[in-house]
mmCIF file of C-alpha atoms in Angstrom:
data_model
loop_
_atom_site.group_PDB
_atom_site.id
_atom_site.type_symbol
_atom_site.label_atom_id
_atom_site.label_comp_id
_atom_site.label_asym_id
_atom_site.label_seq_id
_atom_site.Cartn_x
_atom_site.Cartn_y
_atom_site.Cartn_z
ATOM 1 C CA MET A 96 18.398 -5.364 84.064
ATOM 2 C CA ASP A 97 17.454 -2.776 81.493
ATOM 3 C CA LYS A 98 16.908 -4.093 77.987
ATOM 4 C CA GLU A 99 19.429 -2.854 75.492
ATOM 5 C CA LYS A 100 17.809 -0.674 72.882
ATOM 6 C CA PHE A 101 18.826 -0.793 69.238
ATOM 7 C CA TYR A 102 18.527 2.148 66.948
ATOM 8 C CA ILE A 103 18.523 1.799 63.159
ATOM 9 C CA ASP A 104 19.349 4.813 61.118
ATOM 10 C CA MET A 105 16.711 5.467 58.497
ATOM 11 C CA PRO A 106 18.148 5.850 55.004
ATOM 12 C CA ASP A 107 17.877 9.238 53.416
ATOM 13 C CA GLN A 108 15.525 9.944 50.519
ATOM 14 C CA ILE A 109 18.250 9.562 47.896
ATOM 15 C CA THR A 110 19.130 6.058 49.120
ATOM 16 C CA ILE A 111 15.451 5.067 49.228
ATOM 17 C CA GLN A 112 14.878 6.305 45.667
ATOM 18 C CA ASN A 113 17.987 4.479 44.421
ATOM 19 C CA GLN A 114 16.760 1.207 45.941
ATOM 20 C CA ILE A 115 13.317 1.700 44.414
ATOM 21 C CA ASN A 116 14.899 2.259 40.994
ATOM 22 C CA ILE A 117 16.979 -0.917 41.355
ATOM 23 C CA ILE A 118 13.869 -2.950 42.239
ATOM 24 C CA LEU A 119 11.918 -1.496 39.321
ATOM 25 C CA ASP A 120 14.763 -2.111 36.868
ATOM 26 C CA LYS A 121 14.989 -5.760 37.901
ATOM 27 C CA GLY A 122 11.267 -6.364 38.254
ATOM 28 C CA LEU A 123 9.876 -4.683 35.168
ATOM 29 C CA LYS A 124 10.444 -6.155 31.743
ATOM 30 C CA GLU A 125 12.050 -3.963 29.156
ATOM 31 C CA LYS A 126 9.481 -2.687 26.706
ATOM 32 C CA GLN A 127 10.182 -4.390 23.396
ATOM 33 C CA SER A 128 9.937 -2.708 20.051
ATOM 34 C CA PHE A 129 7.680 -4.292 17.443
ATOM 35 C CA TYR A 130 10.698 -5.470 15.453
ATOM 36 C CA LYS A 131 12.355 -7.016 18.528
ATOM 37 C CA TYR A 132 9.105 -8.690 19.565
ATOM 38 C CA ILE A 133 8.720 -10.333 16.154
ATOM 39 C CA LYS A 134 12.407 -11.290 16.110
ATOM 40 C CA ASN A 135 12.149 -12.972 19.532
ATOM 41 C CA MET A 136 8.988 -14.774 18.463
ATOM 42 C CA TYR A 137 10.800 -16.126 15.411
ATOM 43 C CA LYS A 138 13.750 -17.320 17.514
ATOM 44 C CA GLN A 139 11.598 -18.993 20.167
ATOM 45 C CA ILE A 140 9.025 -20.633 17.894
ATOM 46 C CA GLY A 141 10.647 -21.067 14.498
ATOM 47 C CA LEU A 142 9.046 -21.110 11.060
ATOM 48 C CA ASN A 143 8.163 -24.821 11.243
ATOM 49 C CA ASN A 144 5.829 -24.257 14.189
ATOM 50 C CA LEU A 145 4.520 -20.964 12.858
ATOM 51 C CA PHE A 146 3.667 -22.493 9.487
ATOM 52 C CA HIS A 147 2.591 -26.037 10.307
ATOM 53 C CA ASP A 148 0.346 -25.769 7.242
ATOM 54 C CA ALA A 149 3.199 -24.867 4.870
ATOM 55 C CA ILE A 150 2.227 -27.482 2.259
ATOM 56 C CA GLU A 151 -1.316 -26.119 1.953
ATOM 57 C CA ILE A 152 -0.030 -22.541 1.786
ATOM 58 C CA ILE A 153 2.514 -23.376 -0.927
ATOM 59 C CA PHE A 154 -0.154 -25.272 -2.866
ATOM 60 C CA VAL A 155 -2.578 -22.328 -2.725
ATOM 61 C CA GLY A 156 0.214 -19.967 -3.796
ATOM 62 C CA LEU A 157 1.152 -22.145 -6.774
ATOM 63 C CA VAL A 158 -2.475 -22.549 -7.833
ATOM 64 C CA ALA A 159 -3.049 -18.788 -7.639
ATOM 65 C CA PHE A 160 0.154 -18.156 -9.579
ATOM 66 C CA GLY A 161 -0.861 -20.681 -12.244
ATOM 67 C CA ILE A 162 -4.323 -19.142 -12.643
ATOM 68 C CA PHE A 163 -3.030 -15.579 -12.965
ATOM 69 C CA ILE A 164 -0.289 -16.542 -15.408
ATOM 70 C CA SER A 165 -2.736 -18.557 -17.534
ATOM 71 C CA ILE A 166 -5.082 -15.569 -17.742
ATOM 72 C CA ILE A 167 -2.220 -13.275 -18.734
ATOM 73 C CA LEU A 168 -0.594 -15.561 -21.311
ATOM 74 C CA GLN A 169 -3.869 -16.585 -22.952
ATOM 75 C CA GLY A 170 -4.913 -12.966 -23.396
ATOM 76 C CA GLN A 171 -5.084 -11.780 -26.977
ATOM 77 C CA GLU A 172 -3.474 -8.686 -28.396
ATOM 78 C CA MET A 173 -5.302 -5.580 -27.187
ATOM 79 C CA SER A 174 -5.365 -1.920 -28.068
ATOM 80 C CA CYS A 175 -3.487 0.523 -25.855
ATOM 81 C CA MET A 176 -6.749 1.628 -24.195
ATOM 82 C CA LYS A 177 -7.699 -1.951 -23.334
ATOM 83 C CA VAL A 178 -4.188 -2.757 -22.129
ATOM 84 C CA ASN A 179 -4.363 0.136 -19.684
ATOM 85 C CA LYS A 180 -7.413 -1.505 -18.117
ATOM 86 C CA ILE A 181 -4.985 -4.075 -16.744
ATOM 87 C CA TYR A 182 -4.167 -1.475 -14.074
ATOM 88 C CA VAL A 183 -7.739 -1.884 -12.832
ATOM 89 C CA PHE A 184 -7.255 -5.661 -12.796
ATOM 90 C CA ILE A 185 -4.055 -5.225 -10.742
ATOM 91 C CA MET A 186 -5.832 -2.914 -8.296
ATOM 92 C CA ILE A 187 -8.578 -5.464 -7.661
ATOM 93 C CA ILE A 188 -6.639 -8.740 -7.431
ATOM 94 C CA SER A 189 -3.459 -7.628 -5.624
ATOM 95 C CA PRO A 190 -4.771 -8.385 -2.087
ATOM 96 C CA ILE A 191 -6.333 -11.717 -3.062
ATOM 97 C CA LEU A 192 -3.278 -13.913 -2.378
ATOM 98 C CA TYR A 193 -2.660 -12.217 0.979
ATOM 99 C CA LEU A 194 -6.251 -12.823 1.973
ATOM 100 C CA GLY A 195 -6.257 -16.405 0.708
ATOM 101 C CA LEU A 196 -3.082 -17.335 2.580
ATOM 102 C CA SER A 197 -4.336 -15.754 5.807
ATOM 103 C CA LEU A 198 -7.676 -17.575 5.693
ATOM 104 C CA ILE A 199 -6.128 -20.907 4.697
ATOM 105 C CA SER A 200 -3.652 -20.652 7.579
ATOM 106 C CA PHE A 201 -6.363 -20.039 10.164
ATOM 107 C CA ILE A 202 -8.763 -22.662 8.777
ATOM 108 C CA SER A 203 -5.943 -25.219 8.800
ATOM 109 C CA THR A 204 -5.150 -24.325 12.427
ATOM 110 C CA LYS A 205 -8.726 -25.078 13.460
ATOM 111 C CA GLU A 206 -8.996 -28.280 11.429
ATOM 112 C CA ARG A 207 -5.768 -29.650 12.908
ATOM 113 C CA GLY A 208 -7.090 -29.013 16.412
ATOM 114 C CA THR A 209 -4.237 -26.672 17.364
ATOM 115 C CA TYR A 210 -6.476 -23.637 17.952
ATOM 116 C CA GLU A 211 -6.955 -24.291 21.674
ATOM 117 C CA ILE A 212 -3.284 -25.215 22.127
ATOM 118 C CA GLU A 213 -2.067 -22.016 20.480
ATOM 119 C CA MET A 214 -4.451 -19.950 22.599
ATOM 120 C CA THR A 215 -2.778 -21.226 25.799
ATOM 121 C CA CYS A 216 0.861 -20.939 24.710
ATOM 122 C CA LYS A 217 3.208 -18.080 25.554
ATOM 123 C CA TYR A 218 2.202 -16.526 22.248
ATOM 124 C CA ASN A 219 -1.529 -16.819 21.658
ATOM 125 C CA LEU A 220 -3.328 -17.270 18.369
ATOM 126 C CA TYR A 221 -3.682 -13.558 17.707
ATOM 127 C CA GLN A 222 0.006 -12.874 18.327
ATOM 128 C CA LEU A 223 0.992 -15.738 16.032
ATOM 129 C CA ALA A 224 -1.422 -14.321 13.463
ATOM 130 C CA VAL A 225 0.540 -11.054 13.513
ATOM 131 C CA PHE A 226 3.725 -12.844 12.463
ATOM 132 C CA ARG A 227 1.917 -14.821 9.775
ATOM 133 C CA MET A 228 0.262 -11.696 8.383
ATOM 134 C CA LEU A 229 3.638 -9.975 8.099
ATOM 135 C CA ILE A 230 5.089 -12.963 6.257
ATOM 136 C CA PHE A 231 2.048 -13.186 3.992
ATOM 137 C CA SER A 232 2.367 -9.469 3.199
ATOM 138 C CA ILE A 233 5.983 -9.941 2.130
ATOM 139 C CA VAL A 234 5.134 -13.070 0.115
ATOM 140 C CA SER A 235 2.263 -11.221 -1.581
ATOM 141 C CA ILE A 236 4.571 -8.361 -2.567
ATOM 142 C CA PHE A 237 7.026 -10.754 -4.237
ATOM 143 C CA PHE A 238 4.153 -12.649 -5.861
ATOM 144 C CA ASN A 239 2.707 -9.424 -7.271
ATOM 145 C CA VAL A 240 6.135 -8.351 -8.543
ATOM 146 C CA VAL A 241 6.497 -11.615 -10.492
ATOM 147 C CA VAL A 242 2.984 -11.393 -11.935
ATOM 148 C CA ILE A 243 3.458 -7.729 -12.884
ATOM 149 C CA GLY A 244 6.816 -8.581 -14.461
ATOM 150 C CA ILE A 245 5.163 -11.174 -16.690
ATOM 151 C CA ILE A 246 2.393 -8.702 -17.582
ATOM 152 C CA VAL A 247 4.994 -6.087 -18.553
ATOM 153 C CA ILE A 248 6.835 -8.617 -20.729
ATOM 154 C CA LYS A 249 3.631 -9.462 -22.607
ATOM 155 C CA TYR A 250 2.207 -5.939 -22.753
ATOM 156 C CA LYS A 251 4.991 -3.408 -23.330
ATOM 157 C CA GLU A 252 2.605 -0.493 -22.768
ATOM 158 C CA ILE A 253 2.336 -1.299 -19.053
ATOM 159 C CA ASN A 254 4.657 0.746 -16.838
ATOM 160 C CA PHE A 255 6.247 -1.550 -14.245
ATOM 161 C CA ILE A 256 6.747 1.152 -11.586
ATOM 162 C CA ARG A 257 3.154 2.379 -11.828
ATOM 163 C CA ALA A 258 1.786 -1.164 -11.825
ATOM 164 C CA PHE A 259 3.920 -2.067 -8.793
ATOM 165 C CA MET A 260 2.832 1.024 -6.859
ATOM 166 C CA ILE A 261 -0.840 0.376 -7.667
ATOM 167 C CA SER A 262 -0.380 -3.202 -6.504
ATOM 168 C CA SER A 263 1.348 -2.183 -3.247
ATOM 169 C CA THR A 264 -1.239 0.508 -2.515
ATOM 170 C CA SER A 265 -4.049 -1.956 -3.112
ATOM 171 C CA LEU A 266 -2.422 -4.656 -0.956
ATOM 172 C CA PHE A 267 -1.761 -2.511 2.108
ATOM 173 C CA LEU A 268 -4.963 -0.489 1.793
ATOM 174 C CA PHE A 269 -6.966 -3.698 1.862
ATOM 175 C CA SER A 270 -4.786 -5.210 4.625
ATOM 176 C CA TYR A 271 -5.309 -2.174 6.847
ATOM 177 C CA LEU A 272 -9.062 -1.973 6.193
ATOM 178 C CA PHE A 273 -9.381 -5.708 6.812
ATOM 179 C CA LEU A 274 -7.619 -5.530 10.194
ATOM 180 C CA TYR A 275 -9.331 -2.288 11.200
ATOM 181 C CA LEU A 276 -12.855 -3.554 10.571
ATOM 182 C CA VAL A 277 -12.204 -7.015 12.017
ATOM 183 C CA LEU A 278 -10.927 -5.473 15.261
ATOM 184 C CA LYS A 279 -13.534 -2.700 15.295
ATOM 185 C CA ILE A 280 -16.481 -5.044 14.664
ATOM 186 C CA PRO A 281 -15.566 -8.391 16.297
ATOM 187 C CA SER A 282 -17.911 -10.744 14.476
ATOM 188 C CA ARG A 283 -17.357 -13.952 12.553
ATOM 189 C CA VAL A 284 -19.025 -12.471 9.482
ATOM 190 C CA THR A 285 -16.978 -9.247 9.442
ATOM 191 C CA LYS A 286 -14.009 -10.706 7.591
ATOM 192 C CA TYR A 287 -16.284 -12.158 4.921
ATOM 193 C CA LEU A 288 -18.146 -8.863 4.550
ATOM 194 C CA VAL A 289 -14.820 -7.057 4.054
ATOM 195 C CA ILE A 290 -13.870 -9.477 1.277
ATOM 196 C CA ILE A 291 -17.261 -9.257 -0.411
ATOM 197 C CA GLY A 292 -17.304 -5.476 0.035
ATOM 198 C CA TRP A 293 -13.896 -5.077 -1.635
ATOM 199 C CA ILE A 294 -15.040 -7.098 -4.658
ATOM 200 C CA ILE A 295 -18.466 -5.428 -4.906
ATOM 201 C CA ILE A 296 -17.147 -1.851 -4.618
ATOM 202 C CA ASN A 297 -14.495 -2.429 -7.286
ATOM 203 C CA SER A 298 -17.010 -4.246 -9.501
ATOM 204 C CA ILE A 299 -19.446 -1.321 -9.232
ATOM 205 C CA LEU A 300 -16.686 1.141 -10.144
ATOM 206 C CA CYS A 301 -15.827 -0.974 -13.180
ATOM 207 C CA PHE A 302 -19.462 -1.422 -14.201
ATOM 208 C CA VAL A 303 -20.430 2.244 -13.824
ATOM 209 C CA ASN A 304 -17.430 3.666 -15.672
ATOM 210 C CA ILE A 305 -14.339 1.522 -16.029
ATOM 211 C CA ASP A 306 -12.682 4.131 -18.250
ATOM 212 C CA LEU A 307 -12.984 6.753 -15.510
ATOM 213 C CA TYR A 308 -11.620 4.275 -12.955
ATOM 214 C CA MET A 309 -8.723 3.496 -15.281
ATOM 215 C CA ASN A 310 -8.012 7.173 -15.969
ATOM 216 C CA ILE A 311 -7.867 7.920 -12.244
ATOM 217 C CA LEU A 312 -5.349 5.115 -11.713
ATOM 218 C CA MET A 313 -3.363 6.344 -14.715
ATOM 219 C CA SER A 314 -3.394 10.040 -13.834
ATOM 220 C CA LEU A 315 -2.362 9.855 -10.167
ATOM 221 C CA PRO A 316 1.357 10.641 -9.749
ATOM 222 C CA ILE A 317 3.643 7.865 -8.501
ATOM 223 C CA VAL A 318 4.445 9.966 -5.438
ATOM 224 C CA VAL A 319 0.756 9.877 -4.443
ATOM 225 C CA TYR A 320 0.744 6.084 -4.591
ATOM 226 C CA ALA A 321 3.948 6.033 -2.545
ATOM 227 C CA ALA A 322 2.461 8.360 0.086
ATOM 228 C CA VAL A 323 -0.748 6.322 0.346
ATOM 229 C CA THR A 324 1.219 3.068 0.525
ATOM 230 C CA PHE A 325 3.533 4.251 3.316
ATOM 231 C CA THR A 326 0.552 5.672 5.218
ATOM 232 C CA CYS A 327 -1.298 2.363 4.933
ATOM 233 C CA VAL A 328 1.820 0.432 5.987
ATOM 234 C CA TYR A 329 2.176 2.677 9.052
ATOM 235 C CA PHE A 330 -1.421 2.139 10.182
ATOM 236 C CA TYR A 331 -1.247 -1.550 9.229
ATOM 237 C CA ILE A 332 1.750 -2.052 11.545
ATOM 238 C CA LYS A 333 -0.047 -0.023 14.214
ATOM 239 C CA LYS A 334 -3.047 -2.357 14.009
ATOM 240 C CA LEU A 335 -0.765 -5.388 14.183
ATOM 241 C CA LYS A 336 0.695 -3.952 17.395
ATOM 242 C CA GLU A 337 -2.833 -3.673 18.799
ATOM 243 C CA LEU A 338 -3.493 -7.279 17.834
ATOM 244 C CA ILE A 339 -0.413 -8.382 19.804
ATOM 245 C CA LYS A 340 -1.951 -7.001 23.011
ATOM 246 C CA PHE A 341 -5.199 -8.894 22.580
ATOM 247 C CA THR A 342 -5.583 -12.219 24.370
ATOM 248 C CA SER A 343 -9.140 -12.978 23.392
ATOM 249 C CA ILE A 344 -11.536 -11.291 21.007
ATOM 250 C CA LYS A 345 -14.687 -13.272 20.526
ATOM 251 C CA GLY A 346 -15.581 -13.661 16.882
ATOM 252 C CA VAL A 347 -12.496 -12.006 15.388
ATOM 253 C CA MET A 348 -10.956 -15.232 14.156
#
């Protein structure tokens, strides 16, 4: 008895391509935007888990605020030329709170023994650091606005808009340089060298010719500060996106 033969019609190329597209659509995850990624991280983790060291962070913020306000309020009456040197002060200290909060957060993570746990979670330490850095940037902006507001109240010669733009430029310029160098040169000492370098460079500029430094800050148009700030923000976000993709960088943190 002859065996019955079965013939299966091969699908045409269009059908094959359609099936491939269906498989790819179901199998591949939709590429998330940076905003959506951060939003999903917030929903899945929550601020309580992201900032388990909230008390220490708040304490550091209050101490920094108290120190800056004390310096401002205890200052004596100054001539217009000396008052304008406050712009130099704003340029130098604006990133300090951001840096302090970031370092305190990471040090606290290690001391609490959650470093290894965070490194094995869905979001690793570096990805959580991205969210924290964004929050710290926003907090630093509001902090600087309050401090500048108090400075303007005490010293009427200070222009709030110019002071705010100098502060924002300084904050995001430092933030970008900090991330860039830390990722470019993955060493435990890099972050400390960036901090020391920022202070030393600004101190040298002040020591060599503080009046020239002040005049440069005073003479640059507001639009230049705005352009530099937005450029720094763009590259800062770009570096944060790079940090999200990293799972392990020896010596960065």
